[in-house]
Amino acid sequence: MFDVKAHLKKLVEAHGPSGYETPIRAILAEEWRDLTDEQLVDGLGSLIGVKKATRTGDAPARKIMLAAHMDEIGMLVRDIVDGFIYVTRLSGVDNRVMLSQTVMVHGRAGKQFPGIVAAVPPHLLTEAQRQKYPTWDELIVDVGLPAAEVEKWVRIGDPVTCDVPMLELMGNKIAAKAMDDRACVAIVTACLNELSKMHHRWDVYAVGTVQEETGLFGASTSAEMINPDIAIALDVGFAKQPGVEGDELGGGPVLAIGPNLHPKLTEKLRECAKRYDIKIQDEALSGHTGTDAWAIQIARNGIPTALFSLPLRNMHSPVETADLRDIERTARLLALFIASLDDDFMDSLAWDDLKVKT
Ligand SMILES: [Zn+2]
């Protein structure tokens, strides 16, 4: 029996900031080994797991791409002074929440050093300092080693990531770093698991994309490589919490509607959710969604793409909070949708009377 919580724990506690995804890719390749028939890697490092159609007709099987990014936000070493490590932001880390965090410095020769972000004791702060958030000049990592040792093993440009265990809250909620977007990677894995008990006529290309947080790069390169007939991107979205008007945590995946998403594909997903009585929520996104869906939609000659967002509280912090039931529901919906795809499905995406060029 597939344990999605245990799988997710493995993913979120692993490290792999944008551009440095090797460790998380290795873990994911292992987790997908028995669920896929073939594994590929694009030139940028995105992992592509191919699950072949279990039923084939005369024509070659069509391809659906599922994309969730495996990179996480992180930091880079910017300077080392007297053994203290100064860092800079690698994608969207929030400097407000970084003081006193536990981190991992990924040094030379594969050496990893646990560290903490140092904090000046409050007694020593001026009133003005207490009123403002720490700047990147004030976020300094201490790994405890003498200066010479730090200089030996850590260089400018080495990545630094948050290092916190996944926490189980009450009510099926879980909090961790990198839930953006490894919670959605876990959805893809759970979907592959569901599909292993079903028949499907389409080939499934499960993708852990790289460098989403730095510019949707892996989605772009993997979509070019796969050339899917349709795609579904999965990313996190803002859940409701004090100060945030968002979707309901635990209310089901959020189906995005807007010009970045193919209207008929989106409608087909909605119909599927209704048919199987799976709760979903709606969200209007008026332009660029800022997700892999954007890069995939405009790859090659245009790929019909849909987007599901997983509701998440505390985004881009080390305590990103998701609901396990949303993860399980989304996986089931995706598997049922994929199993329903037939040879004529592309005709149903036609623009008025014109067929989509495939
Ligand atoms: Zn994301």
Tab-separated table of C-alpha atoms and ligand atoms in Angstrom:
chain	number	residue	atom	x	y	z
A	1	MET	CA	0.000	0.000	0.000
A	2	PHE	CA	1.477	3.342	-1.073
A	3	ASP	CA	2.068	5.653	1.887
A	4	VAL	CA	1.856	9.177	0.500
A	5	LYS	CA	2.842	10.774	3.812
A	6	ALA	CA	6.062	8.757	4.092
A	7	HIS	CA	6.851	9.512	0.444
A	8	LEU	CA	6.251	13.220	0.949
A	9	LYS	CA	8.467	13.257	4.048
A	10	LYS	CA	11.299	11.796	1.997
A	11	LEU	CA	10.822	14.468	-0.678
A	12	VAL	CA	10.499	17.561	1.514
A	13	GLU	CA	13.387	16.652	3.793
A	14	ALA	CA	15.690	16.193	0.798
A	15	HIS	CA	17.616	19.137	-0.627
A	16	GLY	CA	17.557	20.534	-4.146
A	17	PRO	CA	17.373	24.284	-4.674
A	18	SER	CA	16.915	25.655	-8.207
A	19	GLY	CA	19.830	24.587	-10.380
A	20	TYR	CA	21.117	22.080	-7.812
A	21	GLU	CA	18.444	19.389	-8.038
A	22	THR	CA	20.726	16.330	-8.257
A	23	PRO	CA	19.947	14.925	-4.758
A	24	ILE	CA	16.168	15.229	-5.094
A	25	ARG	CA	16.268	13.870	-8.655
A	26	ALA	CA	18.116	10.746	-7.424
A	27	ILE	CA	15.493	10.160	-4.737
A	28	LEU	CA	12.625	10.675	-7.139
A	29	ALA	CA	14.164	8.400	-9.780
A	30	GLU	CA	14.305	5.653	-7.157
A	31	GLU	CA	10.722	6.290	-6.012
A	32	TRP	CA	9.454	6.176	-9.627
A	33	ARG	CA	11.550	3.176	-10.694
A	34	ASP	CA	8.821	0.552	-10.292
A	35	LEU	CA	6.049	2.890	-11.394
A	36	THR	CA	7.476	3.818	-14.791
A	37	ASP	CA	8.686	1.857	-17.829
A	38	GLU	CA	11.451	4.245	-18.736
A	39	GLN	CA	13.227	7.254	-17.214
A	40	LEU	CA	14.767	10.132	-19.140
A	41	VAL	CA	16.488	13.348	-18.115
A	42	ASP	CA	16.392	16.513	-20.187
A	43	GLY	CA	19.510	18.593	-20.737
A	44	LEU	CA	18.702	20.847	-17.799
A	45	GLY	CA	18.092	17.980	-15.368
A	46	SER	CA	14.307	17.509	-15.302
A	47	LEU	CA	13.360	13.907	-14.524
A	48	ILE	CA	10.903	12.336	-16.956
A	49	GLY	CA	9.243	9.052	-15.956
A	50	VAL	CA	7.378	7.383	-18.810
A	51	LYS	CA	4.482	5.045	-18.045
A	52	LYS	CA	3.413	3.420	-21.295
A	53	ALA	CA	-0.216	2.907	-22.254
A	54	THR	CA	-1.568	-0.439	-21.074
A	55	ARG	CA	-3.939	-0.662	-24.013
A	56	THR	CA	-2.934	0.368	-27.499
A	57	GLY	CA	-4.839	0.684	-30.722
A	58	ASP	CA	-3.549	0.970	-34.285
A	59	ALA	CA	-2.283	4.514	-33.927
A	60	PRO	CA	0.682	5.326	-31.668
A	61	ALA	CA	-0.414	6.239	-28.150
A	62	ARG	CA	-0.930	9.911	-27.415
A	63	LYS	CA	1.023	11.626	-24.667
A	64	ILE	CA	-0.073	13.429	-21.522
A	65	MET	CA	2.528	15.325	-19.517
A	66	LEU	CA	2.155	15.865	-15.756
A	67	ALA	CA	4.534	18.528	-14.486
A	68	ALA	CA	5.478	19.396	-10.899
A	69	HIS	CA	8.694	21.182	-10.059
A	70	MET	CA	11.190	19.466	-7.817
A	71	ASP	CA	13.408	22.486	-7.128
A	72	GLU	CA	12.969	24.479	-3.932
A	73	ILE	CA	13.816	28.009	-2.907
A	74	GLY	CA	17.236	28.388	-1.286
A	75	MET	CA	20.306	30.537	-0.846
A	76	LEU	CA	23.835	30.816	-2.186
A	77	VAL	CA	27.026	31.575	-0.289
A	78	ARG	CA	27.978	35.147	-1.131
A	79	ASP	CA	30.952	35.731	1.167
A	80	ILE	CA	32.812	34.156	4.056
A	81	VAL	CA	34.211	36.423	6.787
A	82	ASP	CA	35.998	34.989	9.843
A	83	GLY	CA	34.219	31.655	9.291
A	84	PHE	CA	30.764	33.246	9.151
A	85	ILE	CA	28.883	32.635	5.919
A	86	TYR	CA	27.009	35.477	4.220
A	87	VAL	CA	24.269	34.378	1.865
A	88	THR	CA	22.127	35.729	-0.904
A	89	ARG	CA	18.694	34.705	-2.065
A	90	LEU	CA	18.352	31.959	-4.669
A	91	SER	CA	14.765	32.534	-5.843
A	92	GLY	CA	12.000	33.607	-3.479
A	93	VAL	CA	13.267	33.012	0.074
A	94	ASP	CA	11.567	35.356	2.521
A	95	ASN	CA	14.176	37.243	4.573
A	96	ARG	CA	11.554	38.009	7.277
A	97	VAL	CA	11.399	34.390	8.413
A	98	MET	CA	15.041	33.345	8.170
A	99	LEU	CA	16.526	34.447	11.525
A	100	SER	CA	17.382	31.492	13.801
A	101	GLN	CA	16.443	28.922	11.166
A	102	THR	CA	18.317	25.659	10.850
A	103	VAL	CA	19.996	25.257	7.466
A	104	MET	CA	22.285	22.919	5.543
A	105	VAL	CA	25.358	24.261	3.760
A	106	HIS	CA	26.244	22.127	0.750
A	107	GLY	CA	30.026	22.450	0.573
A	108	ARG	CA	32.875	21.005	-1.453
A	109	ALA	CA	33.340	17.295	-2.213
A	110	GLY	CA	29.762	16.485	-1.243
A	111	LYS	CA	30.316	17.620	2.350
A	112	GLN	CA	27.244	18.963	4.112
A	113	PHE	CA	27.368	21.181	7.161
A	114	PRO	CA	24.373	21.783	9.427
A	115	GLY	CA	24.191	25.428	10.350
A	116	ILE	CA	22.004	28.044	11.938
A	117	VAL	CA	21.157	31.567	10.859
A	118	ALA	CA	22.656	33.687	13.637
A	119	ALA	CA	20.514	36.227	15.468
A	120	VAL	CA	21.771	39.201	17.463
A	121	PRO	CA	20.205	38.963	20.964
A	122	PRO	CA	17.274	41.360	21.396
A	123	HIS	CA	18.987	43.041	24.360
A	124	LEU	CA	21.573	44.446	21.995
A	125	LEU	CA	19.219	45.820	19.348
A	126	THR	CA	18.321	49.463	19.081
A	127	GLU	CA	14.655	50.410	18.967
A	128	ALA	CA	15.027	51.138	15.228
A	129	GLN	CA	16.566	47.708	14.575
A	130	ARG	CA	13.684	45.986	16.357
A	131	GLN	CA	11.185	47.628	14.028
A	132	LYS	CA	12.556	46.265	10.780
A	133	TYR	CA	13.067	42.943	9.084
A	134	PRO	CA	16.578	41.543	8.718
A	135	THR	CA	18.267	42.357	5.440
A	136	TRP	CA	20.419	39.848	3.553
A	137	ASP	CA	23.470	41.508	5.090
A	138	GLU	CA	22.152	40.498	8.510
A	139	LEU	CA	21.389	36.854	7.687
A	140	ILE	CA	24.635	35.106	8.518
A	141	VAL	CA	25.121	31.354	8.730
A	142	ASP	CA	27.219	29.790	11.480
A	143	VAL	CA	28.293	26.161	10.994
A	144	GLY	CA	30.408	26.127	14.136
A	145	LEU	CA	33.745	25.410	12.451
A	146	PRO	CA	36.942	27.492	12.773
A	147	ALA	CA	37.452	29.980	9.926
A	148	ALA	CA	40.191	27.920	8.234
A	149	GLU	CA	37.949	24.840	8.066
A	150	VAL	CA	35.059	26.817	6.654
A	151	GLU	CA	37.356	28.328	4.001
A	152	LYS	CA	38.562	24.832	3.106
A	153	TRP	CA	35.171	23.290	2.569
A	154	VAL	CA	32.825	26.111	1.619
A	155	ARG	CA	33.194	28.401	-1.380
A	156	ILE	CA	31.300	31.337	-2.788
A	157	GLY	CA	28.367	30.025	-4.835
A	158	ASP	CA	27.737	26.909	-2.750
A	159	PRO	CA	24.029	26.361	-2.082
A	160	VAL	CA	22.379	26.629	1.332
A	161	THR	CA	18.915	25.241	2.078
A	162	CYS	CA	16.560	25.198	5.038
A	163	ASP	CA	16.861	21.989	7.003
A	164	VAL	CA	13.773	21.153	9.019
A	165	PRO	CA	11.889	17.910	9.641
A	166	MET	CA	8.354	17.560	8.323
A	167	LEU	CA	5.865	18.282	11.085
A	168	GLU	CA	2.468	16.613	11.397
A	169	LEU	CA	-0.171	19.038	12.612
A	170	MET	CA	-3.699	18.054	13.589
A	171	GLY	CA	-6.458	17.489	11.050
A	172	ASN	CA	-4.367	15.883	8.270
A	173	LYS	CA	-2.205	18.997	7.966
A	174	ILE	CA	1.518	18.753	7.414
A	175	ALA	CA	4.122	21.513	7.558
A	176	ALA	CA	7.563	21.466	5.977
A	177	LYS	CA	10.000	23.320	3.784
A	178	ALA	CA	9.811	22.650	0.018
A	179	MET	CA	6.160	21.666	0.115
A	180	ASP	CA	6.256	24.051	-2.867
A	181	ASP	CA	6.321	22.039	-4.989
A	182	ARG	CA	7.213	18.600	-3.704
A	183	ALA	CA	3.663	18.159	-2.380
A	184	CYS	CA	2.677	18.225	-6.069
A	185	VAL	CA	5.538	15.894	-6.983
A	186	ALA	CA	4.002	13.521	-4.411
A	187	ILE	CA	0.654	13.948	-6.190
A	188	VAL	CA	2.275	12.781	-9.426
A	189	THR	CA	3.779	9.746	-7.651
A	190	ALA	CA	0.430	8.905	-6.038
A	191	CYS	CA	-1.225	9.261	-9.454
A	192	LEU	CA	1.279	6.803	-10.988
A	193	ASN	CA	0.426	4.432	-8.158
A	194	GLU	CA	-3.303	4.704	-8.843
A	195	LEU	CA	-2.649	4.171	-12.556
A	196	SER	CA	-0.755	0.965	-11.853
A	197	LYS	CA	-4.144	-0.527	-10.902
A	198	MET	CA	-5.941	0.830	-13.989
A	199	HIS	CA	-5.846	0.594	-17.766
A	200	HIS	CA	-4.995	3.661	-19.820
A	201	ARG	CA	-4.676	4.214	-23.562
A	202	TRP	CA	-2.336	7.211	-23.384
A	203	ASP	CA	1.354	7.253	-22.485
A	204	VAL	CA	1.968	9.203	-19.295
A	205	TYR	CA	5.017	11.460	-18.998
A	206	ALA	CA	5.512	12.291	-15.321
A	207	VAL	CA	7.968	15.155	-14.963
A	208	GLY	CA	9.829	16.555	-11.983
A	209	THR	CA	10.838	19.859	-13.554
A	210	VAL	CA	13.909	21.855	-12.529
A	211	GLN	CA	14.439	25.582	-12.046
A	212	GLU	CA	10.782	26.558	-11.863
A	213	GLU	CA	11.559	29.088	-9.161
A	214	THR	CA	14.199	30.771	-11.320
A	215	GLY	CA	12.059	31.069	-14.462
A	216	LEU	CA	10.091	27.901	-15.409
A	217	PHE	CA	13.141	26.606	-17.260
A	218	GLY	CA	12.746	22.845	-16.777
A	219	ALA	CA	9.096	22.930	-17.823
A	220	SER	CA	10.157	24.608	-21.026
A	221	THR	CA	12.960	22.163	-21.887
A	222	SER	CA	11.046	19.021	-20.900
A	223	ALA	CA	7.929	20.050	-22.835
A	224	GLU	CA	10.110	20.623	-25.917
A	225	MET	CA	11.643	17.192	-25.465
A	226	ILE	CA	8.410	15.273	-24.805
A	227	ASN	CA	6.151	17.155	-27.224
A	228	PRO	CA	2.996	16.084	-25.365
A	229	ASP	CA	-0.518	16.246	-26.823
A	230	ILE	CA	-1.819	17.756	-23.592
A	231	ALA	CA	-0.305	18.736	-20.250
A	232	ILE	CA	-1.380	19.316	-16.682
A	233	ALA	CA	0.859	21.434	-14.460
A	234	LEU	CA	0.631	21.126	-10.694
A	235	ASP	CA	1.778	23.799	-8.290
A	236	VAL	CA	0.833	25.249	-4.939
A	237	GLY	CA	-1.592	28.151	-4.507
A	238	PHE	CA	-2.408	30.491	-1.627
A	239	ALA	CA	-4.733	28.953	0.960
A	240	LYS	CA	-6.905	31.068	3.208
A	241	GLN	CA	-5.271	32.184	6.481
A	242	PRO	CA	-5.335	35.426	8.482
A	243	GLY	CA	-4.117	38.137	6.109
A	244	VAL	CA	-4.545	35.989	3.008
A	245	GLU	CA	-7.635	35.730	0.854
A	246	GLY	CA	-7.139	32.336	-0.684
A	247	ASP	CA	-8.732	28.978	-1.286
A	248	GLU	CA	-9.853	26.533	1.361
A	249	LEU	CA	-7.121	24.303	2.776
A	250	GLY	CA	-8.645	20.826	2.610
A	251	GLY	CA	-11.256	22.000	0.103
A	252	GLY	CA	-9.728	20.097	-2.812
A	253	PRO	CA	-7.402	21.090	-5.646
A	254	VAL	CA	-7.996	24.440	-7.301
A	255	LEU	CA	-8.688	24.343	-11.034
A	256	ALA	CA	-7.288	27.472	-12.661
A	257	ILE	CA	-9.306	29.280	-15.313
A	258	GLY	CA	-7.856	31.926	-17.613
A	259	PRO	CA	-5.951	32.585	-20.824
A	260	ASN	CA	-2.906	30.554	-19.757
A	261	LEU	CA	-5.110	27.468	-19.582
A	262	HIS	CA	-6.889	25.606	-22.363
A	263	PRO	CA	-10.641	26.191	-21.803
A	264	LYS	CA	-11.838	22.853	-23.138
A	265	LEU	CA	-9.198	20.795	-21.366
A	266	THR	CA	-10.033	22.626	-18.152
A	267	GLU	CA	-13.720	21.872	-18.706
A	268	LYS	CA	-12.970	18.167	-19.274
A	269	LEU	CA	-11.158	18.042	-15.933
A	270	ARG	CA	-14.095	19.695	-14.241
A	271	GLU	CA	-16.491	17.146	-15.762
A	272	CYS	CA	-14.251	14.307	-14.572
A	273	ALA	CA	-14.214	15.678	-11.003
A	274	LYS	CA	-17.991	15.937	-11.095
A	275	ARG	CA	-18.434	12.423	-12.488
A	276	TYR	CA	-16.393	10.904	-9.657
A	277	ASP	CA	-17.659	13.298	-6.996
A	278	ILE	CA	-14.214	14.722	-6.192
A	279	LYS	CA	-14.258	18.177	-4.577
A	280	ILE	CA	-12.446	20.896	-6.497
A	281	GLN	CA	-12.303	24.697	-6.206
A	282	ASP	CA	-12.125	27.355	-8.925
A	283	GLU	CA	-9.713	30.211	-9.381
A	284	ALA	CA	-9.617	32.873	-12.085
A	285	LEU	CA	-6.088	33.721	-13.195
A	286	SER	CA	-6.151	36.599	-15.606
A	287	GLY	CA	-2.722	36.280	-17.180
A	288	HIS	CA	0.636	34.607	-16.751
A	289	THR	CA	0.105	32.071	-13.930
A	290	GLY	CA	3.753	32.144	-12.841
A	291	THR	CA	3.767	28.344	-12.983
A	292	ASP	CA	5.109	25.623	-15.258
A	293	ALA	CA	1.738	25.831	-17.077
A	294	TRP	CA	2.936	29.010	-18.745
A	295	ALA	CA	6.149	27.530	-20.195
A	296	ILE	CA	4.388	24.366	-21.337
A	297	GLN	CA	1.461	26.148	-22.954
A	298	ILE	CA	3.750	28.119	-25.241
A	299	ALA	CA	6.213	25.294	-25.991
A	300	ARG	CA	6.515	24.101	-29.591
A	301	ASN	CA	3.363	24.983	-31.520
A	302	GLY	CA	1.281	25.479	-28.363
A	303	ILE	CA	0.280	22.661	-26.025
A	304	PRO	CA	-3.213	22.496	-24.510
A	305	THR	CA	-2.416	22.861	-20.814
A	306	ALA	CA	-4.395	22.902	-17.560
A	307	LEU	CA	-3.309	23.850	-14.054
A	308	PHE	CA	-4.227	22.484	-10.654
A	309	SER	CA	-3.119	24.402	-7.584
A	310	LEU	CA	-2.749	22.709	-4.237
A	311	PRO	CA	-3.899	25.026	-1.417
A	312	LEU	CA	-0.928	25.939	0.796
A	313	ARG	CA	-0.530	28.157	3.867
A	314	ASN	CA	2.706	30.007	4.694
A	315	MET	CA	4.112	29.813	1.169
A	316	HIS	CA	7.881	30.283	0.721
A	317	SER	CA	8.631	29.653	4.388
A	318	PRO	CA	10.113	26.616	6.180
A	319	VAL	CA	6.619	25.754	7.477
A	320	GLU	CA	4.590	25.550	4.278
A	321	THR	CA	1.371	23.837	5.298
A	322	ALA	CA	-0.727	21.506	3.142
A	323	ASP	CA	-3.593	19.076	3.710
A	324	LEU	CA	-2.931	15.419	2.917
A	325	ARG	CA	-6.510	14.908	1.771
A	326	ASP	CA	-6.029	17.505	-1.001
A	327	ILE	CA	-2.935	15.622	-2.165
A	328	GLU	CA	-4.756	12.269	-2.258
A	329	ARG	CA	-7.821	13.715	-3.968
A	330	THR	CA	-5.807	15.387	-6.704
A	331	ALA	CA	-3.869	12.201	-7.409
A	332	ARG	CA	-7.054	10.190	-7.717
A	333	LEU	CA	-8.677	12.746	-9.982
A	334	LEU	CA	-5.648	12.821	-12.287
A	335	ALA	CA	-5.534	9.026	-12.518
A	336	LEU	CA	-9.243	8.778	-13.294
A	337	PHE	CA	-8.913	11.505	-15.902
A	338	ILE	CA	-5.955	9.788	-17.582
A	339	ALA	CA	-7.794	6.443	-17.597
A	340	SER	CA	-10.730	8.160	-19.334
A	341	LEU	CA	-8.612	9.518	-22.224
A	342	ASP	CA	-9.419	7.792	-25.504
A	343	ASP	CA	-8.246	7.988	-29.113
A	344	ASP	CA	-10.750	10.716	-29.968
A	345	PHE	CA	-9.989	12.997	-27.037
A	346	MET	CA	-7.990	15.505	-29.077
A	347	ASP	CA	-11.049	16.123	-31.283
A	348	SER	CA	-12.896	17.374	-28.211
A	349	LEU	CA	-10.310	20.160	-27.787
A	350	ALA	CA	-10.963	21.570	-31.263
A	351	TRP	CA	-11.253	25.363	-31.499
A	352	ASP	CA	-14.810	25.800	-32.799
A	353	ASP	CA	-14.752	23.804	-36.057
A	354	LEU	CA	-11.003	23.637	-36.441
A	355	LYS	CA	-8.937	20.756	-35.184
A	356	VAL	CA	-5.936	21.356	-32.958
A	357	LYS	CA	-2.847	20.892	-35.094
A	358	THR	CA	-1.045	17.824	-33.732
B	1	ZN	ZN	5.990	26.326	-6.950
